[in-house]
Amino acid sequence: MTLHPVRKAEPKPVNLALQGGGAHGAFTWGVLDKLLEDGRLSIAGISGTSAGAFNAVAVAAGTTENGPEGARERLEGFWRSVSRAARVSPIQRSPWDMWLGKWSLDHNPAYLAFDAMTRMVSPYQLNPMNMNPLRDILEAAVDFESVRACDAFKLYISATNVETGKVKVFPREQLTADMVMASACLPFVHQAVVIDGVPYWDGGYMGNPALFPFHGQTGTDDVVVVQINPIERRGVPRTPQEIQNRLNEISFNGSLLKELRAIDFVDRLIDEGKLSTEHYRKVRVHIVQNEDALKPLGASSKMNAEWAFLTHLRDLGRETTAHWLDATWDAIGERSSVDLRAMFQGIGAQHQG
């Protein structure tokens, strides 16, 4: 009897949509690390904003240099560099928060002073020299020649045009460090990033992340959203900080929810036979998230770049993704694993199997 080797299934192609969220982007690092290690999915396209953009370009550069392992190495190198730079920052967890086992910076005087200052003084007054150490970290950790040379997948980085209020999507072939920094430019913290005479702010306002660049461009209709900003948060915010934090969550999820609602609307018209499948395609939506773990962290922890916190989020992302892969594998390439209609009715995203 002749034994034939078991043929490994071809990886299923997916588009990855990576949200921004400061240090919470280390959760996305863990998601990507597990996907690259697992190998059951292949990346057809990545759309990234802010921290999602940093993760995206690290994957692109590393993939060009040494495939999936190179991507994993570049991701770890970037986040290690962020953590090393943060060691000298006065914005650290207080001994009280450390003793309580909390990751927030809410009791750190330097953080509270900085937060208050950004609400009263513009970055043009507070930082007239426009210094941003994160740009130096990005350029040292990511080779943009390798990013631009990456032909393994499509890459889209989003920023917000300050003058028009519209989303600007920068393609991989033209990508520079300035474009990634524009994607992460918080207007109360940094001066607008000017590219070709146009000022840009954080892409989260108009595309966190943008999904429309995927349509008909990557060869797959499966979109995996890596979500790190909570959509729902029960209770009424009462303190000024709680109100501001919730406003930021709502605004930074608004563009994504609009695109998901449009996808659901088109899918519904296709199901009802009102749109022809010759001209319209159903988008299969999947979401990797862990709101139970991320929601309690609080907004200030997005500025906590301790290595222990970053690796905690990475491990959380890896664990979440391992469970998600097992639960969602059969749906990928066949159907959405998220019930968008139920989500927009306020019931929440329900897994369909």
CSV table of C-alpha atoms in Angstrom, one decimal:
chain,number,residue,atom,x,y,z
A,1,MET,CA,0.0,0.0,0.0
A,2,THR,CA,1.3,3.4,-1.0
A,3,LEU,CA,1.0,6.1,1.7
A,4,HIS,CA,0.4,9.6,0.4
A,5,PRO,CA,1.4,12.6,2.5
A,6,VAL,CA,-1.5,14.7,3.8
A,7,ARG,CA,-1.8,17.8,1.8
A,8,LYS,CA,-1.9,20.9,3.9
A,9,ALA,CA,-4.9,23.2,3.0
A,10,GLU,CA,-4.1,26.4,1.2
A,11,PRO,CA,-4.3,29.5,3.5
A,12,LYS,CA,-7.5,31.4,3.2
A,13,PRO,CA,-6.9,35.1,2.1
A,14,VAL,CA,-8.3,37.9,4.2
A,15,ASN,CA,-8.1,41.6,4.4
A,16,LEU,CA,-7.0,43.0,7.8
A,17,ALA,CA,-8.5,46.3,9.2
A,18,LEU,CA,-6.4,47.5,12.1
A,19,GLN,CA,-7.8,50.2,14.4
A,20,GLY,CA,-5.7,52.8,16.3
A,21,GLY,CA,-5.6,53.1,20.0
A,22,GLY,CA,-2.2,54.1,21.3
A,23,ALA,CA,-0.5,51.5,23.5
A,24,HIS,CA,-3.5,49.3,23.1
A,25,GLY,CA,-2.2,48.6,19.6
A,26,ALA,CA,0.0,46.0,21.3
A,27,PHE,CA,-3.1,43.9,21.4
A,28,THR,CA,-3.1,44.1,17.6
A,29,TRP,CA,0.5,43.1,17.6
A,30,GLY,CA,-0.5,39.9,19.4
A,31,VAL,CA,-3.3,39.3,16.9
A,32,LEU,CA,-0.9,39.7,14.0
A,33,ASP,CA,1.8,37.6,15.7
A,34,LYS,CA,-0.6,34.7,16.1
A,35,LEU,CA,-2.0,34.9,12.6
A,36,LEU,CA,1.5,35.0,11.1
A,37,GLU,CA,2.6,32.1,13.3
A,38,ASP,CA,-0.5,30.0,12.7
A,39,GLY,CA,-0.4,30.2,8.9
A,40,ARG,CA,-4.1,29.3,8.2
A,41,LEU,CA,-4.8,32.7,6.8
A,42,SER,CA,-2.9,34.7,4.3
A,43,ILE,CA,-2.9,38.5,4.2
A,44,ALA,CA,-4.4,40.0,1.0
A,45,GLY,CA,-4.6,43.5,2.2
A,46,ILE,CA,-4.1,45.7,5.3
A,47,SER,CA,-5.8,48.9,6.1
A,48,GLY,CA,-4.3,50.6,9.2
A,49,THR,CA,-4.8,53.8,11.2
A,50,SER,CA,-2.6,55.3,13.9
A,51,ALA,CA,-1.3,52.4,16.0
A,52,GLY,CA,-2.8,50.1,13.4
A,53,ALA,CA,-0.7,51.9,10.8
A,54,PHE,CA,2.5,51.3,12.8
A,55,ASN,CA,1.7,47.6,13.0
A,56,ALA,CA,0.9,47.5,9.3
A,57,VAL,CA,4.1,49.0,8.1
A,58,ALA,CA,6.1,46.8,10.5
A,59,VAL,CA,4.4,43.7,8.9
A,60,ALA,CA,5.0,45.0,5.4
A,61,ALA,CA,8.7,45.7,6.0
A,62,GLY,CA,9.3,42.4,7.8
A,63,THR,CA,7.5,40.4,5.1
A,64,THR,CA,9.7,41.9,2.4
A,65,GLU,CA,12.8,41.1,4.3
A,66,ASN,CA,12.0,37.6,5.6
A,67,GLY,CA,8.4,36.5,5.1
A,68,PRO,CA,6.1,35.9,8.1
A,69,GLU,CA,9.0,35.4,10.5
A,70,GLY,CA,10.5,38.7,9.4
A,71,ALA,CA,7.1,40.4,10.0
A,72,ARG,CA,7.0,39.0,13.5
A,73,GLU,CA,10.5,40.2,14.2
A,74,ARG,CA,9.8,43.7,13.0
A,75,LEU,CA,6.6,43.9,15.1
A,76,GLU,CA,8.5,42.9,18.2
A,77,GLY,CA,11.3,45.3,17.4
A,78,PHE,CA,9.0,48.2,17.0
A,79,TRP,CA,7.2,47.7,20.3
A,80,ARG,CA,10.5,47.1,22.1
A,81,SER,CA,11.7,50.4,20.8
A,82,VAL,CA,8.6,52.1,22.0
A,83,SER,CA,9.0,50.6,25.4
A,84,ARG,CA,12.7,51.5,25.7
A,85,ALA,CA,11.9,55.1,24.8
A,86,ALA,CA,9.2,55.3,27.4
A,87,ARG,CA,11.5,54.3,30.3
A,88,VAL,CA,12.8,57.9,30.6
A,89,SER,CA,9.3,59.5,30.4
A,90,PRO,CA,7.8,61.0,33.6
A,91,ILE,CA,4.5,59.6,32.5
A,92,GLN,CA,4.6,56.2,34.3
A,93,ARG,CA,2.2,54.2,36.6
A,94,SER,CA,2.1,55.5,40.1
A,95,PRO,CA,3.2,53.2,43.0
A,96,TRP,CA,-0.5,53.1,44.0
A,97,ASP,CA,-1.6,51.8,40.6
A,98,MET,CA,1.2,49.3,40.6
A,99,TRP,CA,0.2,48.1,44.1
A,100,LEU,CA,-3.4,47.8,43.0
A,101,GLY,CA,-2.3,45.9,39.8
A,102,LYS,CA,-3.9,48.6,37.5
A,103,TRP,CA,-2.4,49.6,34.2
A,104,SER,CA,-3.8,53.1,34.1
A,105,LEU,CA,-1.9,56.4,34.6
A,106,ASP,CA,-4.8,58.1,36.3
A,107,HIS,CA,-2.9,58.8,39.5
A,108,ASN,CA,0.4,60.0,37.9
A,109,PRO,CA,0.8,63.8,38.4
A,110,ALA,CA,2.8,64.2,35.2
A,111,TYR,CA,0.0,62.5,33.2
A,112,LEU,CA,-2.7,64.6,34.9
A,113,ALA,CA,-0.7,67.8,34.2
A,114,PHE,CA,-0.1,66.8,30.6
A,115,ASP,CA,-3.7,65.9,30.0
A,116,ALA,CA,-4.9,69.2,31.5
A,117,MET,CA,-2.3,71.2,29.5
A,118,THR,CA,-3.4,69.7,26.2
A,119,ARG,CA,-6.9,71.0,26.9
A,120,MET,CA,-5.7,74.6,27.5
A,121,VAL,CA,-2.7,75.0,25.3
A,122,SER,CA,-2.3,74.0,21.7
A,123,PRO,CA,0.7,71.9,20.5
A,124,TYR,CA,1.9,74.9,18.5
A,125,GLN,CA,2.4,76.7,21.9
A,126,LEU,CA,3.3,73.7,24.0
A,127,ASN,CA,5.7,72.2,21.4
A,128,PRO,CA,6.8,75.0,19.0
A,129,MET,CA,9.8,72.9,17.7
A,130,ASN,CA,7.3,70.1,16.8
A,131,MET,CA,9.5,67.4,18.4
A,132,ASN,CA,8.0,63.9,18.2
A,133,PRO,CA,10.3,61.0,19.4
A,134,LEU,CA,7.9,58.5,18.0
A,135,ARG,CA,8.9,59.5,14.5
A,136,ASP,CA,12.6,58.6,15.3
A,137,ILE,CA,11.4,55.3,16.7
A,138,LEU,CA,9.4,54.5,13.7
A,139,GLU,CA,12.2,55.3,11.2
A,140,ALA,CA,14.7,53.2,13.2
A,141,ALA,CA,12.4,50.2,13.6
A,142,VAL,CA,10.9,50.2,10.1
A,143,ASP,CA,12.7,50.3,6.7
A,144,PHE,CA,10.4,52.2,4.4
A,145,GLU,CA,12.2,51.1,1.3
A,146,SER,CA,11.1,47.6,2.4
A,147,VAL,CA,7.6,48.8,3.0
A,148,ARG,CA,7.3,50.3,-0.5
A,149,ALA,CA,8.8,47.2,-2.0
A,150,CYS,CA,6.3,44.9,-0.3
A,151,ASP,CA,4.2,43.1,-3.0
A,152,ALA,CA,2.9,40.3,-0.8
A,153,PHE,CA,-0.3,42.3,0.0
A,154,LYS,CA,-2.0,45.7,-0.6
A,155,LEU,CA,-1.4,48.3,2.1
A,156,TYR,CA,-3.5,51.4,2.9
A,157,ILE,CA,-2.8,54.0,5.6
A,158,SER,CA,-5.5,56.5,6.5
A,159,ALA,CA,-5.3,60.1,7.7
A,160,THR,CA,-7.8,62.9,8.0
A,161,ASN,CA,-7.4,66.0,5.8
A,162,VAL,CA,-7.7,68.9,8.2
A,163,GLU,CA,-9.0,71.3,5.6
A,164,THR,CA,-11.7,69.2,3.9
A,165,GLY,CA,-12.5,66.8,6.8
A,166,LYS,CA,-12.2,63.9,4.3
A,167,VAL,CA,-10.2,60.7,4.7
A,168,LYS,CA,-7.0,60.4,2.8
A,169,VAL,CA,-5.7,56.9,2.0
A,170,PHE,CA,-2.0,56.7,1.3
A,171,PRO,CA,-1.0,53.6,-0.8
A,172,ARG,CA,2.0,51.4,-0.1
A,173,GLU,CA,3.9,52.5,-3.2
A,174,GLN,CA,4.3,56.1,-2.0
A,175,LEU,CA,4.4,55.5,1.7
A,176,THR,CA,6.7,57.5,4.0
A,177,ALA,CA,7.2,57.9,7.7
A,178,ASP,CA,5.5,61.3,7.5
A,179,MET,CA,2.3,59.6,6.1
A,180,VAL,CA,2.3,57.1,9.0
A,181,MET,CA,2.8,59.9,11.5
A,182,ALA,CA,0.0,61.8,9.9
A,183,SER,CA,-2.2,58.8,10.5
A,184,ALA,CA,-1.4,59.0,14.2
A,185,CYS,CA,-1.5,62.8,14.7
A,186,LEU,CA,-3.7,63.7,17.6
A,187,PRO,CA,-4.5,67.4,17.2
A,188,PHE,CA,-4.4,68.3,20.9
A,189,VAL,CA,-1.0,66.6,21.3
A,190,HIS,CA,0.9,67.1,18.0
A,191,GLN,CA,1.0,69.7,15.3
A,192,ALA,CA,-0.7,68.7,12.0
A,193,VAL,CA,1.6,66.8,9.7
A,194,VAL,CA,1.9,68.7,6.4
A,195,ILE,CA,2.4,66.6,3.3
A,196,ASP,CA,2.6,68.3,-0.1
A,197,GLY,CA,1.2,71.4,1.5
A,198,VAL,CA,-1.8,69.6,3.0
A,199,PRO,CA,-2.2,69.3,6.8
A,200,TYR,CA,-3.4,66.0,8.2
A,201,TRP,CA,-4.6,64.7,11.6
A,202,ASP,CA,-5.2,61.3,13.0
A,203,GLY,CA,-7.0,59.0,10.6
A,204,GLY,CA,-9.2,57.7,13.4
A,205,TYR,CA,-11.6,60.6,12.9
A,206,MET,CA,-12.6,59.6,9.3
A,207,GLY,CA,-11.3,56.1,8.9
A,208,ASN,CA,-10.5,53.9,11.9
A,209,PRO,CA,-9.7,52.0,9.8
A,210,ALA,CA,-11.0,52.6,6.2
A,211,LEU,CA,-12.6,49.5,4.6
A,212,PHE,CA,-13.5,50.9,1.2
A,213,PRO,CA,-10.0,50.6,-0.3
A,214,PHE,CA,-10.3,46.8,-0.2
A,215,HIS,CA,-13.3,46.6,-2.5
A,216,GLY,CA,-12.4,44.8,-5.7
A,217,GLN,CA,-8.7,45.4,-5.1
A,218,THR,CA,-7.3,42.4,-3.1
A,219,GLY,CA,-9.0,39.3,-4.6
A,220,THR,CA,-11.0,38.5,-1.4
A,221,ASP,CA,-14.2,39.7,0.1
A,222,ASP,CA,-13.3,38.7,3.7
A,223,VAL,CA,-12.5,41.6,6.0
A,224,VAL,CA,-11.2,40.9,9.5
A,225,VAL,CA,-11.5,44.0,11.7
A,226,VAL,CA,-9.1,44.0,14.7
A,227,GLN,CA,-11.1,46.1,17.1
A,228,ILE,CA,-9.5,47.7,20.2
A,229,ASN,CA,-11.9,50.6,20.8
A,230,PRO,CA,-15.1,49.6,22.7
A,231,ILE,CA,-18.3,50.4,20.8
A,232,GLU,CA,-20.6,50.1,23.8
A,233,ARG,CA,-19.9,51.3,27.3
A,234,ARG,CA,-22.8,51.1,29.8
A,235,GLY,CA,-23.6,54.0,32.1
A,236,VAL,CA,-23.4,57.8,31.9
A,237,PRO,CA,-19.9,59.4,32.0
A,238,ARG,CA,-19.9,62.0,34.7
A,239,THR,CA,-16.5,63.4,35.3
A,240,PRO,CA,-14.9,65.7,32.6
A,241,GLN,CA,-12.3,63.0,31.9
A,242,GLU,CA,-14.9,60.3,31.5
A,243,ILE,CA,-17.0,62.5,29.2
A,244,GLN,CA,-14.0,63.3,27.0
A,245,ASN,CA,-12.9,59.7,26.9
A,246,ARG,CA,-16.3,58.5,25.8
A,247,LEU,CA,-16.6,61.2,23.2
A,248,ASN,CA,-13.3,60.0,21.7
A,249,GLU,CA,-14.4,56.4,21.7
A,250,ILE,CA,-17.6,57.4,19.8
A,251,SER,CA,-15.9,59.6,17.3
A,252,PHE,CA,-13.1,57.1,16.7
A,253,ASN,CA,-15.6,54.3,16.0
A,254,GLY,CA,-18.0,56.4,14.0
A,255,SER,CA,-16.4,56.0,10.5
A,256,LEU,CA,-16.0,52.2,11.0
A,257,LEU,CA,-19.7,51.8,12.0
A,258,LYS,CA,-20.8,53.8,9.0
A,259,GLU,CA,-18.9,51.5,6.7
A,260,LEU,CA,-20.2,48.4,8.4
A,261,ARG,CA,-23.7,49.7,8.2
A,262,ALA,CA,-23.3,50.4,4.4
A,263,ILE,CA,-22.0,46.8,4.0
A,264,ASP,CA,-25.0,45.4,5.8
A,265,PHE,CA,-27.3,47.6,3.6
A,266,VAL,CA,-25.8,46.3,0.4
A,267,ASP,CA,-25.8,42.7,1.6
A,268,ARG,CA,-29.5,43.0,2.5
A,269,LEU,CA,-30.3,44.4,-1.0
A,270,ILE,CA,-28.4,41.5,-2.6
A,271,ASP,CA,-30.3,39.0,-0.4
A,272,GLU,CA,-33.6,40.6,-1.5
A,273,GLY,CA,-32.7,40.4,-5.1
A,274,LYS,CA,-32.7,44.2,-5.5
A,275,LEU,CA,-29.0,44.3,-6.5
A,276,SER,CA,-27.3,42.1,-9.1
A,277,THR,CA,-24.4,40.0,-8.0
A,278,GLU,CA,-22.9,40.7,-11.4
A,279,HIS,CA,-22.2,44.3,-10.2
A,280,TYR,CA,-22.2,44.0,-6.4
A,281,ARG,CA,-20.5,41.7,-4.1
A,282,LYS,CA,-21.3,40.7,-0.5
A,283,VAL,CA,-18.5,41.5,2.0
A,284,ARG,CA,-17.9,38.8,4.6
A,285,VAL,CA,-17.1,40.6,7.9
A,286,HIS,CA,-15.3,39.1,10.9
A,287,ILE,CA,-14.2,40.9,14.1
A,288,VAL,CA,-11.4,40.0,16.5
A,289,GLN,CA,-12.0,41.7,19.8
A,290,ASN,CA,-11.8,41.2,23.5
A,291,GLU,CA,-13.9,44.0,25.0
A,292,ASP,CA,-14.2,42.2,28.4
A,293,ALA,CA,-10.4,42.6,28.8
A,294,LEU,CA,-9.8,45.9,27.0
A,295,LYS,CA,-12.8,48.0,28.2
A,296,PRO,CA,-11.8,48.2,31.9
A,297,LEU,CA,-8.3,49.5,31.0
A,298,GLY,CA,-9.3,53.1,30.6
A,299,ALA,CA,-8.1,55.8,28.3
A,300,SER,CA,-5.0,56.8,30.2
A,301,SER,CA,-3.5,53.3,29.7
A,302,LYS,CA,-3.2,54.0,26.0
A,303,MET,CA,-0.2,56.1,27.0
A,304,ASN,CA,1.4,53.3,29.1
A,305,ALA,CA,4.3,51.9,27.2
A,306,GLU,CA,5.8,49.7,29.9
A,307,TRP,CA,7.1,46.5,28.5
A,308,ALA,CA,5.1,44.4,31.0
A,309,PHE,CA,1.9,46.1,29.8
A,310,LEU,CA,2.7,45.8,26.1
A,311,THR,CA,3.5,42.1,26.4
A,312,HIS,CA,0.4,41.6,28.5
A,313,LEU,CA,-1.7,43.1,25.6
A,314,ARG,CA,0.3,41.0,23.1
A,315,ASP,CA,-0.4,37.8,24.9
A,316,LEU,CA,-4.0,38.8,25.3
A,317,GLY,CA,-4.2,39.4,21.5
A,318,ARG,CA,-2.5,36.0,20.8
A,319,GLU,CA,-4.9,34.1,23.1
A,320,THR,CA,-7.9,35.9,21.7
A,321,THR,CA,-6.9,35.1,18.1
A,322,ALA,CA,-6.2,31.5,18.9
A,323,HIS,CA,-9.8,31.1,20.1
A,324,TRP,CA,-11.2,33.2,17.3
A,325,LEU,CA,-9.4,31.2,14.6
A,326,ASP,CA,-10.9,27.9,15.9
A,327,ALA,CA,-14.4,29.4,16.2
A,328,THR,CA,-14.4,31.3,12.9
A,329,TRP,CA,-12.3,29.2,10.5
A,330,ASP,CA,-15.2,27.5,8.8
A,331,ALA,CA,-16.9,30.8,8.1
A,332,ILE,CA,-14.0,32.5,6.4
A,333,GLY,CA,-14.5,32.4,2.7
A,334,GLU,CA,-18.1,31.3,3.1
A,335,ARG,CA,-20.1,33.8,5.2
A,336,SER,CA,-19.8,36.6,7.7
A,337,SER,CA,-19.1,35.5,11.3
A,338,VAL,CA,-20.7,38.7,12.6
A,339,ASP,CA,-24.4,39.5,12.5
A,340,LEU,CA,-24.2,43.2,11.5
A,341,ARG,CA,-27.9,43.6,11.5
A,342,ALA,CA,-28.1,42.5,15.1
A,343,MET,CA,-25.2,44.7,16.1
A,344,PHE,CA,-26.9,47.8,14.7
A,345,GLN,CA,-30.1,46.9,16.5
A,346,GLY,CA,-28.2,47.2,19.7
A,347,ILE,CA,-28.2,43.4,20.4
A,348,GLY,CA,-24.4,43.1,19.9
A,349,ALA,CA,-22.3,41.1,17.5
A,350,GLN,CA,-23.4,37.5,17.6
A,351,HIS,CA,-21.2,34.7,16.3
A,352,GLN,CA,-22.9,32.7,13.6
A,353,GLY,CA,-20.6,29.7,13.6
